[in-house]
Amino acid sequence: MKKFPLQFSMQTMKCSPKLRPALSLGLAMTMLGIAWNTTAQAEPFDIAAFALPRTPANEVRFEEPRDVQSVEVEFTGKAPDGVSIAYLQNHWPENRIENYNPDHAFSFGWTKIDDSFNTKWKPAEVEVSAKSTERLQFTFRPLTTEFPKTTDYDVTFRRTLGIQVTGADEGQVKAIHVYTVSKPAVTDLRVELDAGTRVKGAGISLSAYNAMIESVTAGEGAAVDGNRVVLHDASPRSFTLRVSHMLPEHDLSGDEGLITFALEDDTFTISLTSLMNQGPIWSEDFGVYVTRAEDETPFDAYRERTAGDKTIAESVLEEPEQTYQGAFGGQPRPHTISFPLGCALARERFLVEANGDLLVRPNDLNDVKGKDTERYKAHGNGHFYFGLEKWEITSRAPSADFAPVFSIEARKGELKIHQESLAVPLLVPADSEKWAGDDPIVAMVKFRLENTGTASITAELPVAYAQHGERANSYYARSGNQDDYGVTRSPLDELALDNGALRGPFDSEVVLRGKVVTDMQAEPDPVKKAVVYTKSLEPGQSCELLLKVPFIALENDEELAALDRLEFSAWKESTLRYWRIATSRAATLSAPDWPLQALHAAHFMHIQTADISMPDEPRLINTSVGTSTYGNFSNESCMIIRELDERGENEQAQRRLDLWVKYQGSVPQAGNFTDFDGMFYGAGGYEVGQYNQHHGWVIWAMSEHYLITRNDAWFRSIAEPLIKGADWVFRQRRNTMKELDHSRGWEYGFLPAGSLEDVQDFHYWQATNTLTWRGVDNVARALEAFGHPEAARVRKEADAYKADVMKGLETARQHAPLVRLRDGRWVPYYPSRLYNRGRELGWIRETLEGSVYLLLSGMYDPNGREAKWILDDYQDNRLSGPPYGYPRIAFNRTWFSNAGFSMQPCLLANLLPYLDRDEPELYLWVFFNAWNSVYLSESNAMVEHPSPWLGWANNVLVKTSDEANAISWLRYMFVYSKPKLLHLGRAIPRNWFGQTEPFETQRVATEHGRVGIRYEPNPVSRTVRAVASLELRDTPEQLFVRFRTPDKTPLKSVTVNGQAWSKFGAEKGDVDLAGLSGNVVIEIAY
């Protein structure tokens, strides 16, 4: 297995436990045996020179929070009496980023940080001393003078984005000088040019941030003109420079010294901290090699030393292609969690806990009022306990018919129990789909107890109930209200037994909690606060108990009679019949690896039992991104809707999209927006998440729906709201197309600053703007396809938005430092937001919403150099370990099956650019690893996260949006569709062609029409037969079927519909079918 070189970074410390996030840079250098060339007479470093422009004379504001230790203020005359200072404050000191523990990289993603728009001026407790009659020095008193509870953190600095002089007029302030806790230093650097690539142009202009260039000295082939290096034609070419800067006190202090190199055709920046930790720095793209002056390693020696090092992507390509079983066997398995029960589009849902207990969870009833809301009569969750937690659970499994029917088998000595659970509508047949979203639903839990021994035995099953019940959670995340068996410690209600009915208290009422049908003897147990059912069983004998649990309180004779009529076998069969039809009417998929096929079939059921028909307008469907856990997060809902469209469930997709149309502009978002007229977010009360990207996702999904369905009547009905949505974007971005306070102008043409995702600091976020551009770009495409008269205007606006966003992102990239790859090269880095010159805080900002969206949005070419920079940086630095990836034990041994994906493995589509780049080996590697990290085979469903590391599942099952992504990614192996390309079999695993089981997908909806592909491999004869089903609405410019032979052998011969065929690529295995349609039979030999 590939061994990777050790990579040190104060931000990541790759492949090595981090020493401490709060570790001072000076101490880190000492421990690493490295020393700066630092002069003893270094002057205190004033950071005011790097403050933002366009601020009042009595203020300084910074791009990032700084740990300010002292402030000196110069006045135009004598310092006025009563002058003091204030600082911008919000989340600090409650949130202390320097205390980050790398073992908690997952939870660190939600850490709050102050921003320029949500902070307020706080008067500081200071000591004032006069440096002269015109100059005052302010030092901070201990923090407890302002925050008395911070006795464990009584620091004498203030972490802030700005300083304000108070008690003096603006005109009285001549200058403000700001000093942080970081110590000053002076360092000499040596720069070799033409390192692997000839430096273009006649010169290089140097500038600095958090640093000052003290001198530049020409070497061979160069001359110096101030801070500009003039380049001669001769070789070699080099120069040295001396810079004063700071030694950052901790990783996130904002004091990192940066040197910017402006070349003739581009600009890049290096970090002095990164140079110390990981240097030398070599940019192959720009031909520049930088070392500390005392490091005499020449470029050629450095290149020789790193010649054998590989990026993770390169190392993947050296390994045998990843397989499903390889990933499954190479990862720790997630532990068991609860399974949801429900009916299609009904909001009353139950959870079967891992130990068989039943949870009644009312979340969705309270978010939006319906006729069932007031009839839910329990405080919090209702919870039935059956006492199986101490039994040996031998099996947990969902229905083989991909229905929401769940079985558990357990044994205790010779007594065996089989528990089977499902949910059914109370008043109509389970296969009728005639129930409303807020109609009463009943859980049916059937127990069969069997004596498998040779002597008589007493079978016993207790039934207890509690209000205020909590979900069982993983042992890592559990609270004090859960015991070691995973049973929550809610106070039990006393159940009264009345002719099979179990009744319990609710305030002053007595409520029917369940109805039991059994021939077992029932006896209330006042000690256990349970009704205990018993029966003596002879060897081979069995008994049964059926518990029927209505979600809401039943109120009339019709409902009570309907409850009595519910019979398990009949209702189970009608439930299975309903889902057999529902899960087979659209796209199908079969694969040699059964879990892939099983989840593809079950996913539609998972969606339907998570989503809700709206109580006030049943035609509309609310999309829930997690069953009974999450509401309508628009961005993730669009992932679900996209999968429905590709599956061919277009009417279902439309009903979900129309919900947003109805509630357009009804709910605001967190941001500096001037209005919300036209913004898509509101979902009738189910909307969740202050994600400014929501709107862009919705208009993208609406446009995609039309491009796939070409439903002109529907598009005509929503064209006006869709254009209104695009115009909201164009109108809002005009707020930044002017000179703004404390701004460098990088945000020109961006949306106003606002919230990103779960983290809600206001910034000019890359993901928000690239995804919003993707949305308006797709609106323009849809309008063009429809022939709408507004198409040209929207296209012009969308293209202008793209140009402005790209300009801002390129400016940010040029001023952010290069990052090191594992092969020794350093590449440019795109920050997650403007005005952030380096890595972000936590994995959500840096990875989940990071620069891969430049590719996923389509803004940047997936085959361009920028894509390679981004993808390699993700794999080498962001996904392979803390602080942005999961901790991984023995990385050099386990990386192949444990790396490649984010800490929300199936939400971030970081594998799709590999498919766009036609790199199927990398695509499959990420896909199989990500899938297996969140897939629970015993539930045939996906959770949201391994949390806090692989093997620990959080309790969000089913996480329908993440699962929708995974299903789409699976389908893209078979059907890859772009506006001018249809590629069948683009990323089918090679090992599937090395066995004899056929595999296929059929009835997949694309922009070109409905398509399918079936492969029938015969590895003995070294042939493959394929049938392409092409119900095309248009003829794509390119149409291929690919055959990825098991041993990479080139194709020898091809026939199409029985005729010899010469249009194929032997090496890649692509057969050109351009111009063909209908059923096409392709046979190849290799």
PDB file of N, CA and C in Angstrom, residues 130-203:
ATOM      1  N   ALA A 130       0.243  57.796  28.279  1.00  0.00           N
ATOM      2  CA  ALA A 130       0.614  58.789  27.270  1.00  0.00           C
ATOM      3  C   ALA A 130       2.011  58.491  26.746  1.00  0.00           C
ATOM      4  N   LYS A 131       2.112  58.312  25.437  1.00  0.00           N
ATOM      5  CA  LYS A 131       3.418  58.181  24.804  1.00  0.00           C
ATOM      6  C   LYS A 131       3.994  59.564  24.508  1.00  0.00           C
ATOM      7  N   SER A 132       3.086  60.513  24.315  1.00  0.00           N
ATOM      8  CA  SER A 132       3.434  61.934  24.148  1.00  0.00           C
ATOM      9  C   SER A 132       2.122  62.686  24.329  1.00  0.00           C
ATOM     10  N   THR A 133       2.163  63.976  24.201  1.00  0.00           N
ATOM     11  CA  THR A 133       0.927  64.753  24.367  1.00  0.00           C
ATOM     12  C   THR A 133      -0.066  64.456  23.248  1.00  0.00           C
ATOM     13  N   GLU A 134       0.459  64.009  22.094  1.00  0.00           N
ATOM     14  CA  GLU A 134      -0.415  63.722  20.950  1.00  0.00           C
ATOM     15  C   GLU A 134      -0.644  62.225  20.728  1.00  0.00           C
ATOM     16  N   ARG A 135      -0.049  61.379  21.579  1.00  0.00           N
ATOM     17  CA  ARG A 135      -0.140  59.939  21.316  1.00  0.00           C
ATOM     18  C   ARG A 135      -0.439  59.196  22.614  1.00  0.00           C
ATOM     19  N   LEU A 136      -1.514  58.378  22.579  1.00  0.00           N
ATOM     20  CA  LEU A 136      -1.922  57.591  23.732  1.00  0.00           C
ATOM     21  C   LEU A 136      -1.819  56.107  23.409  1.00  0.00           C
ATOM     22  N   GLN A 137      -1.442  55.354  24.435  1.00  0.00           N
ATOM     23  CA  GLN A 137      -1.423  53.906  24.301  1.00  0.00           C
ATOM     24  C   GLN A 137      -2.535  53.312  25.167  1.00  0.00           C
ATOM     25  N   PHE A 138      -3.278  52.356  24.565  1.00  0.00           N
ATOM     26  CA  PHE A 138      -4.357  51.677  25.270  1.00  0.00           C
ATOM     27  C   PHE A 138      -4.002  50.197  25.371  1.00  0.00           C
ATOM     28  N   THR A 139      -3.980  49.688  26.583  1.00  0.00           N
ATOM     29  CA  THR A 139      -3.809  48.251  26.793  1.00  0.00           C
ATOM     30  C   THR A 139      -5.042  47.736  27.525  1.00  0.00           C
ATOM     31  N   PHE A 140      -5.370  46.491  27.294  1.00  0.00           N
ATOM     32  CA  PHE A 140      -6.623  45.948  27.801  1.00  0.00           C
ATOM     33  C   PHE A 140      -6.456  45.389  29.210  1.00  0.00           C
ATOM     34  N   ARG A 141      -7.432  45.671  30.027  1.00  0.00           N
ATOM     35  CA  ARG A 141      -7.494  45.057  31.338  1.00  0.00           C
ATOM     36  C   ARG A 141      -7.914  43.587  31.180  1.00  0.00           C
ATOM     37  N   PRO A 142      -7.715  42.778  32.204  1.00  0.00           N
ATOM     38  CA  PRO A 142      -8.132  41.366  32.111  1.00  0.00           C
ATOM     39  C   PRO A 142      -9.589  41.237  31.672  1.00  0.00           C
ATOM     40  N   LEU A 143      -9.862  40.195  30.942  1.00  0.00           N
ATOM     41  CA  LEU A 143     -11.178  40.015  30.313  1.00  0.00           C
ATOM     42  C   LEU A 143     -12.304  39.949  31.340  1.00  0.00           C
ATOM     43  N   THR A 144     -12.009  39.503  32.545  1.00  0.00           N
ATOM     44  CA  THR A 144     -13.063  39.407  33.560  1.00  0.00           C
ATOM     45  C   THR A 144     -13.637  40.767  33.925  1.00  0.00           C
ATOM     46  N   THR A 145     -12.933  41.838  33.614  1.00  0.00           N
ATOM     47  CA  THR A 145     -13.495  43.169  33.872  1.00  0.00           C
ATOM     48  C   THR A 145     -14.665  43.474  32.958  1.00  0.00           C
ATOM     49  N   GLU A 146     -14.749  42.747  31.848  1.00  0.00           N
ATOM     50  CA  GLU A 146     -15.883  42.906  30.935  1.00  0.00           C
ATOM     51  C   GLU A 146     -16.820  41.706  30.975  1.00  0.00           C
ATOM     52  N   PHE A 147     -16.244  40.517  31.134  1.00  0.00           N
ATOM     53  CA  PHE A 147     -17.015  39.283  31.182  1.00  0.00           C
ATOM     54  C   PHE A 147     -16.628  38.545  32.461  1.00  0.00           C
ATOM     55  N   PRO A 148     -17.319  38.809  33.558  1.00  0.00           N
ATOM     56  CA  PRO A 148     -16.890  38.268  34.865  1.00  0.00           C
ATOM     57  C   PRO A 148     -16.812  36.746  34.927  1.00  0.00           C
ATOM     58  N   LYS A 149     -17.526  36.043  34.066  1.00  0.00           N
ATOM     59  CA  LYS A 149     -17.544  34.579  34.135  1.00  0.00           C
ATOM     60  C   LYS A 149     -16.348  33.925  33.447  1.00  0.00           C
ATOM     61  N   THR A 150     -15.487  34.719  32.803  1.00  0.00           N
ATOM     62  CA  THR A 150     -14.359  34.139  32.060  1.00  0.00           C
ATOM     63  C   THR A 150     -13.128  33.977  32.946  1.00  0.00           C
ATOM     64  N   THR A 151     -13.314  33.473  34.131  1.00  0.00           N
ATOM     65  CA  THR A 151     -12.181  33.335  35.042  1.00  0.00           C
ATOM     66  C   THR A 151     -11.159  32.323  34.545  1.00  0.00           C
ATOM     67  N   ASP A 152     -11.574  31.394  33.688  1.00  0.00           N
ATOM     68  CA  ASP A 152     -10.638  30.417  33.124  1.00  0.00           C
ATOM     69  C   ASP A 152      -9.961  30.937  31.867  1.00  0.00           C
ATOM     70  N   TYR A 153     -10.231  32.192  31.520  1.00  0.00           N
ATOM     71  CA  TYR A 153      -9.756  32.739  30.242  1.00  0.00           C
ATOM     72  C   TYR A 153      -9.539  34.237  30.422  1.00  0.00           C
ATOM     73  N   ASP A 154      -8.832  34.596  31.456  1.00  0.00           N
ATOM     74  CA  ASP A 154      -8.719  36.006  31.821  1.00  0.00           C
ATOM     75  C   ASP A 154      -7.595  36.678  31.046  1.00  0.00           C
ATOM     76  N   VAL A 155      -7.765  36.735  29.723  1.00  0.00           N
ATOM     77  CA  VAL A 155      -6.721  37.225  28.832  1.00  0.00           C
ATOM     78  C   VAL A 155      -6.701  38.747  28.815  1.00  0.00           C
ATOM     79  N   THR A 156      -5.609  39.281  28.319  1.00  0.00           N
ATOM     80  CA  THR A 156      -5.466  40.737  28.222  1.00  0.00           C
ATOM     81  C   THR A 156      -5.402  41.176  26.766  1.00  0.00           C
ATOM     82  N   PHE A 157      -6.073  40.439  25.901  1.00  0.00           N
ATOM     83  CA  PHE A 157      -6.255  40.872  24.522  1.00  0.00           C
ATOM     84  C   PHE A 157      -7.744  40.842  24.212  1.00  0.00           C
ATOM     85  N   ARG A 158      -8.120  41.402  23.067  1.00  0.00           N
ATOM     86  CA  ARG A 158      -9.500  41.341  22.604  1.00  0.00           C
ATOM     87  C   ARG A 158      -9.487  40.814  21.167  1.00  0.00           C
ATOM     88  N   ARG A 159     -10.236  39.742  20.951  1.00  0.00           N
ATOM     89  CA  ARG A 159     -10.330  39.174  19.598  1.00  0.00           C
ATOM     90  C   ARG A 159     -11.414  39.939  18.858  1.00  0.00           C
ATOM     91  N   THR A 160     -11.021  40.617  17.797  1.00  0.00           N
ATOM     92  CA  THR A 160     -11.954  41.555  17.186  1.00  0.00           C
ATOM     93  C   THR A 160     -11.646  41.794  15.715  1.00  0.00           C
ATOM     94  N   LEU A 161     -12.649  42.252  15.015  1.00  0.00           N
ATOM     95  CA  LEU A 161     -12.515  42.639  13.610  1.00  0.00           C
ATOM     96  C   LEU A 161     -12.298  44.131  13.448  1.00  0.00           C
ATOM     97  N   GLY A 162     -12.341  44.885  14.553  1.00  0.00           N
ATOM     98  CA  GLY A 162     -12.169  46.318  14.393  1.00  0.00           C
ATOM     99  C   GLY A 162     -11.985  47.038  15.711  1.00  0.00           C
ATOM    100  N   ILE A 163     -11.354  48.194  15.613  1.00  0.00           N
ATOM    101  CA  ILE A 163     -11.111  49.072  16.758  1.00  0.00           C
ATOM    102  C   ILE A 163     -11.691  50.452  16.434  1.00  0.00           C
ATOM    103  N   GLN A 164     -12.354  51.049  17.415  1.00  0.00           N
ATOM    104  CA  GLN A 164     -12.923  52.390  17.253  1.00  0.00           C
ATOM    105  C   GLN A 164     -12.450  53.288  18.385  1.00  0.00           C
ATOM    106  N   VAL A 165     -11.999  54.474  18.036  1.00  0.00           N
ATOM    107  CA  VAL A 165     -11.616  55.471  19.036  1.00  0.00           C
ATOM    108  C   VAL A 165     -12.872  56.238  19.435  1.00  0.00           C
ATOM    109  N   THR A 166     -13.174  56.258  20.708  1.00  0.00           N
ATOM    110  CA  THR A 166     -14.366  56.950  21.202  1.00  0.00           C
ATOM    111  C   THR A 166     -13.953  58.156  22.029  1.00  0.00           C
ATOM    112  N   GLY A 167     -14.867  59.101  22.140  1.00  0.00           N
ATOM    113  CA  GLY A 167     -14.581  60.299  22.927  1.00  0.00           C
ATOM    114  C   GLY A 167     -13.758  61.329  22.185  1.00  0.00           C
ATOM    115  N   ALA A 168     -13.594  61.146  20.874  1.00  0.00           N
ATOM    116  CA  ALA A 168     -12.867  62.116  20.053  1.00  0.00           C
ATOM    117  C   ALA A 168     -13.556  62.216  18.704  1.00  0.00           C
ATOM    118  N   ASP A 169     -13.542  63.399  18.117  1.00  0.00           N
ATOM    119  CA  ASP A 169     -14.096  63.556  16.776  1.00  0.00           C
ATOM    120  C   ASP A 169     -13.180  62.901  15.752  1.00  0.00           C
ATOM    121  N   GLU A 170     -13.783  62.523  14.612  1.00  0.00           N
ATOM    122  CA  GLU A 170     -12.982  61.886  13.556  1.00  0.00           C
ATOM    123  C   GLU A 170     -11.804  62.769  13.164  1.00  0.00           C
ATOM    124  N   GLY A 171     -12.056  64.048  13.057  1.00  0.00           N
ATOM    125  CA  GLY A 171     -11.001  64.953  12.610  1.00  0.00           C
ATOM    126  C   GLY A 171      -9.844  65.076  13.573  1.00  0.00           C
ATOM    127  N   GLN A 172     -10.042  64.666  14.816  1.00  0.00           N
ATOM    128  CA  GLN A 172      -8.968  64.746  15.794  1.00  0.00           C
ATOM    129  C   GLN A 172      -8.009  63.551  15.715  1.00  0.00           C
ATOM    130  N   VAL A 173      -8.439  62.475  15.032  1.00  0.00           N
ATOM    131  CA  VAL A 173      -7.632  61.259  14.977  1.00  0.00           C
ATOM    132  C   VAL A 173      -6.738  61.319  13.742  1.00  0.00           C
ATOM    133  N   LYS A 174      -5.446  61.273  13.967  1.00  0.00           N
ATOM    134  CA  LYS A 174      -4.484  61.302  12.866  1.00  0.00           C
ATOM    135  C   LYS A 174      -4.138  59.907  12.385  1.00  0.00           C
ATOM    136  N   ALA A 175      -3.907  58.985  13.306  1.00  0.00           N
ATOM    137  CA  ALA A 175      -3.543  57.607  12.930  1.00  0.00           C
ATOM    138  C   ALA A 175      -3.842  56.677  14.085  1.00  0.00           C
ATOM    139  N   ILE A 176      -4.120  55.432  13.743  1.00  0.00           N
ATOM    140  CA  ILE A 176      -4.354  54.374  14.731  1.00  0.00           C
ATOM    141  C   ILE A 176      -3.350  53.266  14.454  1.00  0.00           C
ATOM    142  N   HIS A 177      -2.659  52.817  15.488  1.00  0.00           N
ATOM    143  CA  HIS A 177      -1.694  51.732  15.365  1.00  0.00           C
ATOM    144  C   HIS A 177      -2.189  50.560  16.211  1.00  0.00           C
ATOM    145  N   VAL A 178      -2.149  49.362  15.631  1.00  0.00           N
ATOM    146  CA  VAL A 178      -2.730  48.192  16.287  1.00  0.00           C
ATOM    147  C   VAL A 178      -1.680  47.100  16.384  1.00  0.00           C
ATOM    148  N   TYR A 179      -1.560  46.509  17.572  1.00  0.00           N
ATOM    149  CA  TYR A 179      -0.558  45.466  17.809  1.00  0.00           C
ATOM    150  C   TYR A 179      -1.254  44.231  18.407  1.00  0.00           C
ATOM    151  N   THR A 180      -0.915  43.084  17.874  1.00  0.00           N
ATOM    152  CA  THR A 180      -1.528  41.842  18.332  1.00  0.00           C
ATOM    153  C   THR A 180      -0.583  41.106  19.278  1.00  0.00           C
ATOM    154  N   VAL A 181      -1.052  39.951  19.746  1.00  0.00           N
ATOM    155  CA  VAL A 181      -0.241  39.144  20.672  1.00  0.00           C
ATOM    156  C   VAL A 181       0.900  38.433  19.957  1.00  0.00           C
ATOM    157  N   SER A 182       0.861  38.359  18.631  1.00  0.00           N
ATOM    158  CA  SER A 182       1.912  37.650  17.892  1.00  0.00           C
ATOM    159  C   SER A 182       3.208  38.447  17.916  1.00  0.00           C
ATOM    160  N   LYS A 183       4.307  37.734  18.055  1.00  0.00           N
ATOM    161  CA  LYS A 183       5.612  38.374  18.196  1.00  0.00           C
ATOM    162  C   LYS A 183       6.169  38.763  16.821  1.00  0.00           C
ATOM    163  N   PRO A 184       6.924  39.856  16.760  1.00  0.00           N
ATOM    164  CA  PRO A 184       7.509  40.286  15.485  1.00  0.00           C
ATOM    165  C   PRO A 184       8.722  39.436  15.116  1.00  0.00           C
ATOM    166  N   ALA A 185       9.012  39.404  13.827  1.00  0.00           N
ATOM    167  CA  ALA A 185      10.172  38.657  13.326  1.00  0.00           C
ATOM    168  C   ALA A 185      10.628  39.274  12.015  1.00  0.00           C
ATOM    169  N   VAL A 186      11.865  38.971  11.649  1.00  0.00           N
ATOM    170  CA  VAL A 186      12.421  39.369  10.352  1.00  0.00           C
ATOM    171  C   VAL A 186      13.013  38.124   9.720  1.00  0.00           C
ATOM    172  N   THR A 187      12.677  37.883   8.461  1.00  0.00           N
ATOM    173  CA  THR A 187      13.097  36.648   7.798  1.00  0.00           C
ATOM    174  C   THR A 187      13.661  36.950   6.419  1.00  0.00           C
ATOM    175  N   ASP A 188      14.712  36.219   6.050  1.00  0.00           N
ATOM    176  CA  ASP A 188      15.308  36.307   4.718  1.00  0.00           C
ATOM    177  C   ASP A 188      14.845  35.123   3.884  1.00  0.00           C
ATOM    178  N   LEU A 189      14.470  35.412   2.640  1.00  0.00           N
ATOM    179  CA  LEU A 189      13.989  34.388   1.717  1.00  0.00           C
ATOM    180  C   LEU A 189      14.864  34.349   0.475  1.00  0.00           C
ATOM    181  N   ARG A 190      14.967  33.161  -0.101  1.00  0.00           N
ATOM    182  CA  ARG A 190      15.697  32.970  -1.354  1.00  0.00           C
ATOM    183  C   ARG A 190      14.718  32.457  -2.403  1.00  0.00           C
ATOM    184  N   VAL A 191      14.745  33.061  -3.586  1.00  0.00           N
ATOM    185  CA  VAL A 191      13.800  32.725  -4.643  1.00  0.00           C
ATOM    186  C   VAL A 191      14.556  32.311  -5.902  1.00  0.00           C
ATOM    187  N   GLU A 192      14.317  31.099  -6.353  1.00  0.00           N
ATOM    188  CA  GLU A 192      14.829  30.634  -7.641  1.00  0.00           C
ATOM    189  C   GLU A 192      13.686  30.686  -8.655  1.00  0.00           C
ATOM    190  N   LEU A 193      13.995  31.194  -9.836  1.00  0.00           N
ATOM    191  CA  LEU A 193      12.997  31.294 -10.897  1.00  0.00           C
ATOM    192  C   LEU A 193      13.230  30.213 -11.950  1.00  0.00           C
ATOM    193  N   ASP A 194      12.232  30.077 -12.826  1.00  0.00           N
ATOM    194  CA  ASP A 194      12.272  29.086 -13.912  1.00  0.00           C
ATOM    195  C   ASP A 194      12.402  27.664 -13.338  1.00  0.00           C
ATOM    196  N   ALA A 195      11.726  27.424 -12.229  1.00  0.00           N
ATOM    197  CA  ALA A 195      11.776  26.127 -11.548  1.00  0.00           C
ATOM    198  C   ALA A 195      10.758  25.189 -12.178  1.00  0.00           C
ATOM    199  N   GLY A 196      11.203  24.443 -13.157  1.00  0.00           N
ATOM    200  CA  GLY A 196      10.318  23.523 -13.858  1.00  0.00           C
ATOM    201  C   GLY A 196       9.532  24.162 -14.965  1.00  0.00           C
ATOM    202  N   THR A 197       9.283  25.452 -14.875  1.00  0.00           N
ATOM    203  CA  THR A 197       8.541  26.212 -15.882  1.00  0.00           C
ATOM    204  C   THR A 197       9.191  27.578 -16.011  1.00  0.00           C
ATOM    205  N   ARG A 198       9.363  28.055 -17.222  1.00  0.00           N
ATOM    206  CA  ARG A 198       9.960  29.372 -17.451  1.00  0.00           C
ATOM    207  C   ARG A 198       8.999  30.453 -16.975  1.00  0.00           C
ATOM    208  N   VAL A 199       9.475  31.359 -16.133  1.00  0.00           N
ATOM    209  CA  VAL A 199       8.650  32.472 -15.677  1.00  0.00           C
ATOM    210  C   VAL A 199       8.407  33.413 -16.841  1.00  0.00           C
ATOM    211  N   LYS A 200       7.140  33.729 -17.066  1.00  0.00           N
ATOM    212  CA  LYS A 200       6.791  34.600 -18.187  1.00  0.00           C
ATOM    213  C   LYS A 200       6.956  36.068 -17.802  1.00  0.00           C
ATOM    214  N   GLY A 201       7.249  36.865 -18.808  1.00  0.00           N
ATOM    215  CA  GLY A 201       7.238  38.294 -18.612  1.00  0.00           C
ATOM    216  C   GLY A 201       8.574  38.889 -18.256  1.00  0.00           C
ATOM    217  N   ALA A 202       8.537  40.221 -18.121  1.00  0.00           N
ATOM    218  CA  ALA A 202       9.769  40.983 -17.907  1.00  0.00           C
ATOM    219  C   ALA A 202      10.064  41.232 -16.446  1.00  0.00           C
ATOM    220  N   GLY A 203       9.142  40.897 -15.552  1.00  0.00           N
ATOM    221  CA  GLY A 203       9.423  41.179 -14.153  1.00  0.00           C
ATOM    222  C   GLY A 203       8.381  40.631 -13.219  1.00  0.00           C
TER     223      GLY A 203
END
